[in-house]
Amino acid sequence: QITLKESGPTLVKPTQTLTLTCTFSGFSLSTSGVGVGWIRQPPGKALEWLALIYWNDDKRYSPSLKSRLTITKDTSKNQVVLTMTNMDPVDTATYYCAHSHCTNGVCYGYWGQGTLVTVSS
Amino acid sequence: QSVLTQPPSVSGAPGQRVTISCTGTSSNIGAGYDVHWYQQLPGTAPKLLIYGNTHRPSGVPDRFSGSASDTSASLAITGLQAEDEATYYCQSYDSSLSEVFGGGTKLTVL
């Protein structure tokens, strides 16, 4: 079955760079049409889409955060890495990675459990 | 605020039918992009409930249904059960913003 799990620091200081890793199993990110995305959720707030990487290395970013985000994949390790620069307390959130393989567009059928990242000095 | 507008809350008694709306614009739902729905129980990751406007993933009860028309979409839940109490999110693509989520709707089962 498909599983995903996020890992990374739980606490980062303002201005630091956050690096999160999504380690997955049950699918290959070299399969046509497959993507892995990152979505975050500040405490008590709504979901916010961040980035997506496709099987063919096509990358998409939230326009409002594009300058701060980088998404990469390591197909051999079954991992996707998201980096976010210049972290701020408003970036405190639970960060999820999720698998997408929808016929039309992007929809996330499998999600990781999420990892809470707190930005504080 | 979110590009896709959802009511903050809805409620219904057990057994009743409720609908949750997701209102977009001509650059997302109105442009023909698919709408997907997620259910998020407290303290858990979202779960895909409806994809491609109307399709249910395997294992999702047929009490849940989706529709889309013009610039809006709806999620309907019939035979409301206590376990349906959760927050529901719509998601689509916006031609200027890429993937977008609605602000979420908290469903209370009375």
mmCIF file of C-alpha atoms in Angstrom:
data_model
loop_
_atom_site.group_PDB
_atom_site.id
_atom_site.type_symbol
_atom_site.label_atom_id
_atom_site.label_comp_id
_atom_site.label_asym_id
_atom_site.label_seq_id
_atom_site.Cartn_x
_atom_site.Cartn_y
_atom_site.Cartn_z
ATOM 1 C CA GLN A 1 0.000 0.000 0.000
ATOM 2 C CA ILE A 2 1.003 3.617 -0.452
ATOM 3 C CA THR A 3 2.501 5.389 2.536
ATOM 4 C CA LEU A 4 4.255 8.700 2.972
ATOM 5 C CA LYS A 5 6.068 10.144 5.953
ATOM 6 C CA GLU A 6 7.440 13.597 6.551
ATOM 7 C CA SER A 7 10.624 14.230 8.501
ATOM 8 C CA GLY A 8 12.603 17.270 9.474
ATOM 9 C CA PRO A 9 13.151 19.705 12.319
ATOM 10 C CA THR A 10 10.318 20.511 14.656
ATOM 11 C CA LEU A 11 11.771 23.888 15.590
ATOM 12 C CA VAL A 12 13.541 26.412 13.399
ATOM 13 C CA LYS A 13 14.652 29.938 14.098
ATOM 14 C CA PRO A 14 13.481 32.957 12.114
ATOM 15 C CA THR A 15 15.523 33.555 8.942
ATOM 16 C CA GLN A 16 16.722 29.936 8.892
ATOM 17 C CA THR A 17 16.104 27.524 6.021
ATOM 18 C CA LEU A 18 13.709 24.633 6.572
ATOM 19 C CA THR A 19 14.419 21.306 4.901
ATOM 20 C CA LEU A 20 11.714 18.655 4.955
ATOM 21 C CA THR A 21 11.955 15.163 3.552
ATOM 22 C CA CYS A 22 9.055 13.039 2.374
ATOM 23 C CA THR A 23 9.901 9.339 2.307
ATOM 24 C CA PHE A 24 7.362 7.194 0.531
ATOM 25 C CA SER A 25 6.660 3.608 -0.391
ATOM 26 C CA GLY A 26 4.145 1.710 -2.474
ATOM 27 C CA PHE A 27 4.666 3.710 -5.667
ATOM 28 C CA SER A 28 7.413 4.990 -7.908
ATOM 29 C CA LEU A 29 7.973 8.622 -8.732
ATOM 30 C CA SER A 30 9.157 7.519 -12.153
ATOM 31 C CA THR A 31 5.673 6.286 -13.099
ATOM 32 C CA SER A 32 3.959 8.482 -15.659
ATOM 33 C CA GLY A 33 1.409 10.862 -14.155
ATOM 34 C CA VAL A 34 2.549 10.530 -10.554
ATOM 35 C CA GLY A 35 3.334 13.556 -8.443
ATOM 36 C CA VAL A 36 4.212 14.351 -4.851
ATOM 37 C CA GLY A 37 3.092 17.602 -3.335
ATOM 38 C CA TRP A 38 3.538 19.582 -0.154
ATOM 39 C CA ILE A 39 0.661 21.219 1.673
ATOM 40 C CA ARG A 40 0.769 23.027 5.007
ATOM 41 C CA GLN A 41 -1.767 23.945 7.654
ATOM 42 C CA PRO A 42 -1.157 26.593 10.323
ATOM 43 C CA PRO A 43 -2.713 25.688 13.674
ATOM 44 C CA GLY A 44 -6.480 26.084 13.469
ATOM 45 C CA LYS A 45 -6.353 27.325 9.896
ATOM 46 C CA ALA A 46 -6.985 26.086 6.384
ATOM 47 C CA LEU A 47 -4.847 24.006 4.079
ATOM 48 C CA GLU A 48 -2.363 25.857 1.880
ATOM 49 C CA TRP A 49 -0.806 24.285 -1.191
ATOM 50 C CA LEU A 50 2.955 24.807 -1.472
ATOM 51 C CA ALA A 51 4.593 22.801 -4.237
ATOM 52 C CA LEU A 52 4.402 19.743 -6.453
ATOM 53 C CA ILE A 53 6.924 17.668 -8.354
ATOM 54 C CA TYR A 54 5.972 15.276 -11.127
ATOM 55 C CA TRP A 55 7.450 12.013 -12.323
ATOM 56 C CA ASN A 56 9.095 13.875 -15.224
ATOM 57 C CA ASP A 57 10.718 16.423 -12.850
ATOM 58 C CA ASP A 58 8.209 19.142 -13.761
ATOM 59 C CA LYS A 59 7.907 21.398 -10.716
ATOM 60 C CA ARG A 60 5.124 23.716 -9.655
ATOM 61 C CA TYR A 61 5.138 26.274 -6.847
ATOM 62 C CA SER A 62 2.686 28.470 -5.033
ATOM 63 C CA PRO A 63 3.153 31.885 -6.646
ATOM 64 C CA SER A 64 3.148 33.654 -3.278
ATOM 65 C CA LEU A 65 5.963 31.455 -1.940
ATOM 66 C CA LYS A 66 7.812 30.588 -5.129
ATOM 67 C CA SER A 67 10.876 32.666 -4.317
ATOM 68 C CA ARG A 68 11.395 30.769 -1.068
ATOM 69 C CA LEU A 69 10.637 27.197 -2.129
ATOM 70 C CA THR A 70 12.609 24.462 -3.831
ATOM 71 C CA ILE A 71 11.295 20.957 -4.421
ATOM 72 C CA THR A 72 13.467 18.055 -5.574
ATOM 73 C CA LYS A 73 13.165 14.309 -5.861
ATOM 74 C CA ASP A 74 15.463 11.348 -5.445
ATOM 75 C CA THR A 75 13.713 8.526 -7.243
ATOM 76 C CA SER A 76 16.247 5.919 -6.149
ATOM 77 C CA LYS A 77 15.651 6.764 -2.487
ATOM 78 C CA ASN A 78 11.877 7.263 -2.847
ATOM 79 C CA GLN A 79 12.193 10.723 -1.369
ATOM 80 C CA VAL A 80 11.009 14.241 -2.119
ATOM 81 C CA VAL A 81 12.661 17.188 -0.407
ATOM 82 C CA LEU A 82 11.184 20.621 0.155
ATOM 83 C CA THR A 83 13.299 23.553 1.237
ATOM 84 C CA MET A 84 11.862 26.851 2.401
ATOM 85 C CA THR A 85 14.182 29.774 3.001
ATOM 86 C CA ASN A 86 13.904 32.729 5.340
ATOM 87 C CA MET A 87 11.495 31.122 7.771
ATOM 88 C CA ASP A 88 9.188 33.370 9.789
ATOM 89 C CA PRO A 89 6.872 32.694 12.735
ATOM 90 C CA VAL A 90 3.898 32.859 10.326
ATOM 91 C CA ASP A 91 5.319 29.738 8.671
ATOM 92 C CA THR A 92 4.536 27.737 11.802
ATOM 93 C CA ALA A 93 2.333 24.931 10.555
ATOM 94 C CA THR A 94 1.869 21.238 10.068
ATOM 95 C CA TYR A 95 3.523 20.305 6.802
ATOM 96 C CA TYR A 96 2.110 17.404 4.811
ATOM 97 C CA CYS A 97 3.402 15.589 1.779
ATOM 98 C CA ALA A 98 0.895 13.803 -0.406
ATOM 99 C CA HIS A 99 0.701 11.552 -3.485
ATOM 100 C CA SER A 100 -1.145 12.638 -6.617
ATOM 101 C CA HIS A 101 -2.175 10.444 -9.514
ATOM 102 C CA CYS A 102 -5.455 11.796 -10.798
ATOM 103 C CA THR A 103 -6.692 11.533 -14.349
ATOM 104 C CA ASN A 104 -7.395 15.230 -14.673
ATOM 105 C CA GLY A 105 -5.390 17.691 -12.664
ATOM 106 C CA VAL A 106 -3.930 17.172 -9.229
ATOM 107 C CA CYS A 107 -5.699 15.502 -6.356
ATOM 108 C CA TYR A 108 -4.093 13.973 -3.307
ATOM 109 C CA GLY A 109 -5.241 10.449 -2.613
ATOM 110 C CA TYR A 110 -2.631 9.589 -0.017
ATOM 111 C CA TRP A 111 -1.198 11.818 2.684
ATOM 112 C CA GLY A 112 1.541 11.600 5.229
ATOM 113 C CA GLN A 113 0.729 12.090 8.881
ATOM 114 C CA GLY A 114 2.185 15.589 8.810
ATOM 115 C CA THR A 115 4.977 17.172 10.789
ATOM 116 C CA LEU A 116 4.539 20.250 12.954
ATOM 117 C CA VAL A 117 7.190 22.880 12.379
ATOM 118 C CA THR A 118 7.409 25.760 14.824
ATOM 119 C CA VAL A 119 9.295 28.905 13.921
ATOM 120 C CA SER A 120 10.534 30.691 17.005
ATOM 121 C CA SER A 121 13.675 32.226 18.362
ATOM 122 C CA GLN B 1 -8.780 34.768 2.205
ATOM 123 C CA SER B 2 -9.005 31.709 -0.031
ATOM 124 C CA VAL B 3 -9.562 31.812 -3.763
ATOM 125 C CA LEU B 4 -12.267 29.183 -3.296
ATOM 126 C CA THR B 5 -14.998 30.313 -0.899
ATOM 127 C CA GLN B 6 -16.653 27.881 1.478
ATOM 128 C CA PRO B 7 -19.098 28.583 4.311
ATOM 129 C CA PRO B 8 -17.227 28.453 7.635
ATOM 130 C CA SER B 9 -19.721 26.054 9.150
ATOM 131 C CA VAL B 10 -22.776 23.930 8.463
ATOM 132 C CA SER B 11 -24.769 21.664 10.724
ATOM 133 C CA GLY B 12 -27.387 18.977 10.543
ATOM 134 C CA ALA B 13 -29.096 16.341 12.608
ATOM 135 C CA PRO B 14 -28.322 12.645 12.238
ATOM 136 C CA GLY B 15 -29.998 11.210 9.174
ATOM 137 C CA GLN B 16 -30.383 14.568 7.473
ATOM 138 C CA ARG B 17 -28.814 15.806 4.243
ATOM 139 C CA VAL B 18 -26.354 18.678 4.188
ATOM 140 C CA THR B 19 -24.546 20.403 1.367
ATOM 141 C CA ILE B 20 -21.302 22.344 1.400
ATOM 142 C CA SER B 21 -20.652 24.860 -1.337
ATOM 143 C CA CYS B 22 -17.362 25.862 -2.908
ATOM 144 C CA THR B 23 -17.558 29.052 -4.923
ATOM 145 C CA GLY B 24 -14.846 29.958 -7.367
ATOM 146 C CA THR B 25 -14.347 32.155 -10.392
ATOM 147 C CA SER B 26 -13.824 31.970 -14.137
ATOM 148 C CA SER B 27 -10.109 31.292 -13.558
ATOM 149 C CA ASN B 28 -10.653 28.073 -11.608
ATOM 150 C CA ILE B 29 -13.922 26.153 -11.358
ATOM 151 C CA GLY B 30 -15.511 28.288 -14.065
ATOM 152 C CA ALA B 31 -12.636 27.458 -16.396
ATOM 153 C CA GLY B 32 -13.555 23.798 -16.183
ATOM 154 C CA TYR B 33 -10.875 22.648 -13.762
ATOM 155 C CA ASP B 34 -11.843 19.674 -11.656
ATOM 156 C CA VAL B 35 -12.857 20.076 -8.032
ATOM 157 C CA HIS B 36 -11.797 17.641 -5.340
ATOM 158 C CA TRP B 37 -13.051 17.320 -1.772
ATOM 159 C CA TYR B 38 -11.280 16.279 1.394
ATOM 160 C CA GLN B 39 -12.481 15.350 4.851
ATOM 161 C CA GLN B 40 -10.263 16.194 7.802
ATOM 162 C CA LEU B 41 -11.096 14.693 11.143
ATOM 163 C CA PRO B 42 -9.637 16.494 14.164
ATOM 164 C CA GLY B 43 -5.928 15.871 14.571
ATOM 165 C CA THR B 44 -5.584 13.835 11.400
ATOM 166 C CA ALA B 45 -4.414 14.328 7.827
ATOM 167 C CA PRO B 46 -7.000 15.142 5.169
ATOM 168 C CA LYS B 47 -8.628 12.254 3.331
ATOM 169 C CA LEU B 48 -9.688 12.393 -0.313
ATOM 170 C CA LEU B 49 -13.466 12.146 -0.458
ATOM 171 C CA ILE B 50 -14.379 13.160 -4.006
ATOM 172 C CA TYR B 51 -12.139 13.639 -7.037
ATOM 173 C CA GLY B 52 -12.841 14.906 -10.502
ATOM 174 C CA ASN B 53 -16.014 16.705 -9.341
ATOM 175 C CA THR B 54 -18.103 13.573 -8.871
ATOM 176 C CA HIS B 55 -15.968 10.459 -8.351
ATOM 177 C CA ARG B 56 -15.595 8.613 -5.059
ATOM 178 C CA PRO B 57 -12.363 6.767 -4.253
ATOM 179 C CA SER B 58 -12.739 3.166 -3.249
ATOM 180 C CA GLY B 59 -14.039 2.874 0.294
ATOM 181 C CA VAL B 60 -15.853 6.205 0.454
ATOM 182 C CA PRO B 61 -19.548 5.629 1.215
ATOM 183 C CA ASP B 62 -22.050 6.605 -1.440
ATOM 184 C CA ARG B 63 -23.614 8.940 1.119
ATOM 185 C CA PHE B 64 -21.021 11.407 -0.153
ATOM 186 C CA SER B 65 -21.508 12.945 -3.585
ATOM 187 C CA GLY B 66 -20.105 15.859 -5.506
ATOM 188 C CA SER B 67 -21.240 18.132 -8.279
ATOM 189 C CA ALA B 68 -19.974 21.155 -10.145
ATOM 190 C CA SER B 69 -21.602 23.768 -12.323
ATOM 191 C CA ASP B 70 -20.517 27.136 -13.677
ATOM 192 C CA THR B 71 -18.200 28.667 -11.078
ATOM 193 C CA SER B 72 -19.158 26.549 -8.093
ATOM 194 C CA ALA B 73 -19.138 23.030 -6.748
ATOM 195 C CA SER B 74 -20.978 21.247 -3.976
ATOM 196 C CA LEU B 75 -20.459 18.340 -1.648
ATOM 197 C CA ALA B 76 -23.593 16.594 -0.447
ATOM 198 C CA ILE B 77 -23.765 14.256 2.511
ATOM 199 C CA THR B 78 -26.928 12.235 3.022
ATOM 200 C CA GLY B 79 -27.891 10.132 6.014
ATOM 201 C CA LEU B 80 -25.701 12.263 8.249
ATOM 202 C CA GLN B 81 -23.809 10.326 10.917
ATOM 203 C CA ALA B 82 -21.928 11.453 14.005
ATOM 204 C CA GLU B 83 -18.673 10.235 12.438
ATOM 205 C CA ASP B 84 -19.109 12.753 9.615
ATOM 206 C CA GLU B 85 -18.310 15.590 12.005
ATOM 207 C CA ALA B 86 -15.170 17.027 10.472
ATOM 208 C CA THR B 87 -13.819 19.908 8.405
ATOM 209 C CA TYR B 88 -14.280 19.649 4.650
ATOM 210 C CA TYR B 89 -12.081 21.310 2.046
ATOM 211 C CA CYS B 90 -12.504 21.784 -1.683
ATOM 212 C CA GLN B 91 -9.504 21.992 -3.995
ATOM 213 C CA SER B 92 -9.075 22.970 -7.622
ATOM 214 C CA TYR B 93 -6.629 24.538 -10.016
ATOM 215 C CA ASP B 94 -6.465 28.247 -10.674
ATOM 216 C CA SER B 95 -4.926 29.497 -13.889
ATOM 217 C CA SER B 96 -3.104 32.255 -12.051
ATOM 218 C CA LEU B 97 -2.328 30.594 -8.744
ATOM 219 C CA SER B 98 -1.878 26.910 -9.454
ATOM 220 C CA GLU B 99 -3.447 24.532 -6.931
ATOM 221 C CA VAL B 100 -5.818 26.163 -4.460
ATOM 222 C CA PHE B 101 -7.821 25.024 -1.455
ATOM 223 C CA GLY B 102 -10.989 26.466 -0.037
ATOM 224 C CA GLY B 103 -11.060 27.894 3.450
ATOM 225 C CA GLY B 104 -12.711 24.814 4.895
ATOM 226 C CA THR B 105 -16.172 24.121 6.286
ATOM 227 C CA LYS B 106 -16.685 22.674 9.729
ATOM 228 C CA LEU B 107 -19.581 20.246 9.834
ATOM 229 C CA THR B 108 -21.338 19.801 13.149
ATOM 230 C CA VAL B 109 -23.684 16.885 13.647
ATOM 231 C CA LEU B 110 -26.310 18.037 16.108
#
